[in-house]
Coordinates of C-alpha atoms and ligand atoms in Angstrom, one line a residue:
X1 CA 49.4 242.5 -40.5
X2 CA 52.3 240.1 -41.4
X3 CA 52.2 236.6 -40.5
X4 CA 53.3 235.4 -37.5
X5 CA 55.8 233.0 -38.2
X6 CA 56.0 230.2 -35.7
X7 CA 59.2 228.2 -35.5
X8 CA 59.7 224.6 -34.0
X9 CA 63.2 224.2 -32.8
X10 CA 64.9 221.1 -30.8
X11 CA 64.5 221.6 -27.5
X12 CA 68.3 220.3 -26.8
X13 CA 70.4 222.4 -29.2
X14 CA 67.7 224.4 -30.5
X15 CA 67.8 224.3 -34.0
X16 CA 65.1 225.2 -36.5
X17 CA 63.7 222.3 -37.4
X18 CA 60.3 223.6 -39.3
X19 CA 58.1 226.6 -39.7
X20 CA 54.6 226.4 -39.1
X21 CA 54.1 228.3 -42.5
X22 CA 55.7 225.8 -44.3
X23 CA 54.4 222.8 -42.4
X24 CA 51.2 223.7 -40.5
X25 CA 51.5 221.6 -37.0
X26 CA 48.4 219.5 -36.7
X27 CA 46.5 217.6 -34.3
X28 CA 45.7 213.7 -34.4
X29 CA 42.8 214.8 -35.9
X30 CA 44.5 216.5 -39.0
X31 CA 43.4 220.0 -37.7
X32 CA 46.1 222.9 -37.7
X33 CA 46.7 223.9 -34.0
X34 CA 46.1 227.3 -32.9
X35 CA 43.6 227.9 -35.9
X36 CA 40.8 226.7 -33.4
X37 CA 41.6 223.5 -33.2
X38 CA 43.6 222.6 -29.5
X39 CA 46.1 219.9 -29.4
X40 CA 44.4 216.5 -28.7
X41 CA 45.7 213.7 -26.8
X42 CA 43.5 211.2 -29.1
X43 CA 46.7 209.1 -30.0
X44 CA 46.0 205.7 -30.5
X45 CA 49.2 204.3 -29.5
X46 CA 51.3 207.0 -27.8
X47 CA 51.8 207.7 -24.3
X48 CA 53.5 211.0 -24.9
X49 CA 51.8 214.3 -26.4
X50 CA 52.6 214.9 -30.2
X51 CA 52.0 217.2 -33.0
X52 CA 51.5 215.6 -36.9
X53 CA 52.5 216.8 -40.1
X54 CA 50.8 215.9 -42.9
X55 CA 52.8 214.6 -45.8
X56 CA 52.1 217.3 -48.1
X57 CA 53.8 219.6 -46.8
X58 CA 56.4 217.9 -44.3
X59 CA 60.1 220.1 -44.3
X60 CA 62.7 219.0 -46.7
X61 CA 64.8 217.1 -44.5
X62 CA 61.8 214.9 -43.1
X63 CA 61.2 214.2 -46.6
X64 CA 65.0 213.2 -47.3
X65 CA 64.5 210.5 -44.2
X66 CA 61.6 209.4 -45.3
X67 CA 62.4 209.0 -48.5
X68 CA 65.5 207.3 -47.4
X69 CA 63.4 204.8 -45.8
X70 CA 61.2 204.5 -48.8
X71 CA 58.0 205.8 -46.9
X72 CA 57.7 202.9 -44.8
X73 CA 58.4 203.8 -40.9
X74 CA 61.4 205.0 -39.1
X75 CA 62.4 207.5 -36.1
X76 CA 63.2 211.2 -36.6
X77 CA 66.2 212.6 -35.0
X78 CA 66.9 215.8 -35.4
X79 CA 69.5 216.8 -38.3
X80 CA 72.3 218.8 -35.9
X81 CA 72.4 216.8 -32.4
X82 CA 70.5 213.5 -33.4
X83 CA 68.3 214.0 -30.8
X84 CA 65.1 211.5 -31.2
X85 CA 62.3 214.3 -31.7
X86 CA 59.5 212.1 -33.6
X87 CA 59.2 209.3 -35.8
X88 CA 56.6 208.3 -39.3
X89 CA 54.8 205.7 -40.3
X90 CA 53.2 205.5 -44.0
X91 CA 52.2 201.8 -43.6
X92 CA 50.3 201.0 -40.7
X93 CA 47.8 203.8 -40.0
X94 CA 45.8 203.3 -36.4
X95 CA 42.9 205.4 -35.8
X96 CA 43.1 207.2 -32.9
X97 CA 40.9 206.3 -29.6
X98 CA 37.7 208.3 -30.5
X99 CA 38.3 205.5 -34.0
X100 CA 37.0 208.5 -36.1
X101 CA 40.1 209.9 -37.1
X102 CA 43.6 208.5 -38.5
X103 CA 46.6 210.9 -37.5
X104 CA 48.7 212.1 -40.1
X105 CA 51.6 209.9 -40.8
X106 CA 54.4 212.3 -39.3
X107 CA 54.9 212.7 -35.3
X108 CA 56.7 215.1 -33.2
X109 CA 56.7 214.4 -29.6
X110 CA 56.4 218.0 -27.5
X111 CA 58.3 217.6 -25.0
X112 CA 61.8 217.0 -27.2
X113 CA 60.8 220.5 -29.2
X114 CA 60.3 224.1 -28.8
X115 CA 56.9 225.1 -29.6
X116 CA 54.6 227.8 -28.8
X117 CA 51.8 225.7 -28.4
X118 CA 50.6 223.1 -25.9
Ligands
ZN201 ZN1 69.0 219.2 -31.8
ZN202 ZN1 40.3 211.0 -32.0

């Protein structure tokens, strides 16, 4: 059986932004989602519902921004409408409210994507 491919689009003009094979959506927790991990809502400093991506394997164009702002912290917008769909932060790592767990530096706030999951 093929993999399924799952793709994350903007939710305003809907273009692809990654592919779950490429860049495995994860919880605060660093767990893939959908692999039997749910999302969490452990964020430590966000009101809205996110996924992470871990820097290992973040989608070219993330990596041109964040490289761009020399892997400090900045907001994501996304490449075709500049819609604000997530931000990074490679300095200031919180743990999340359980304090067991740091998120992975990359966040994509659901509710400005398309994504199977929820
Ligand atoms: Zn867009
Ligand atoms: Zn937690």
């Amino acid at each position: 059986m093929p993999a399924k491919i799952t793709e994350i689009k903007c939710k305003r003009c809907r273009n692809l932004l990654f592919t779950e094979e490429v860049s495995p959506s994860l919880t605060a927790h660093g767990q893939v989602i959908g692999a039997g991990a749910r999302n969490t809502k452990c964020n430590s400093d966000v009101q809205e519902d996110c996924l992470y991506l871990a820097e290992d394997n973040m989608p070219d164009w993330i990596h041109e921004v964040v490289d761009r702002e020399n892997w400090i912290r900045g907001k994501l917008y996304c490449p075709l409408c500049h819609a604000r769909i997530g931000s990074f932060d490679f300095v200031s790592p919180k743990k999340c409210n359980c304090g067991e767990y740091v998120p992975p530096p990359i966040r994509i706030t659901y509710s400005k994507v398309d994504t199977p999951h929820r």
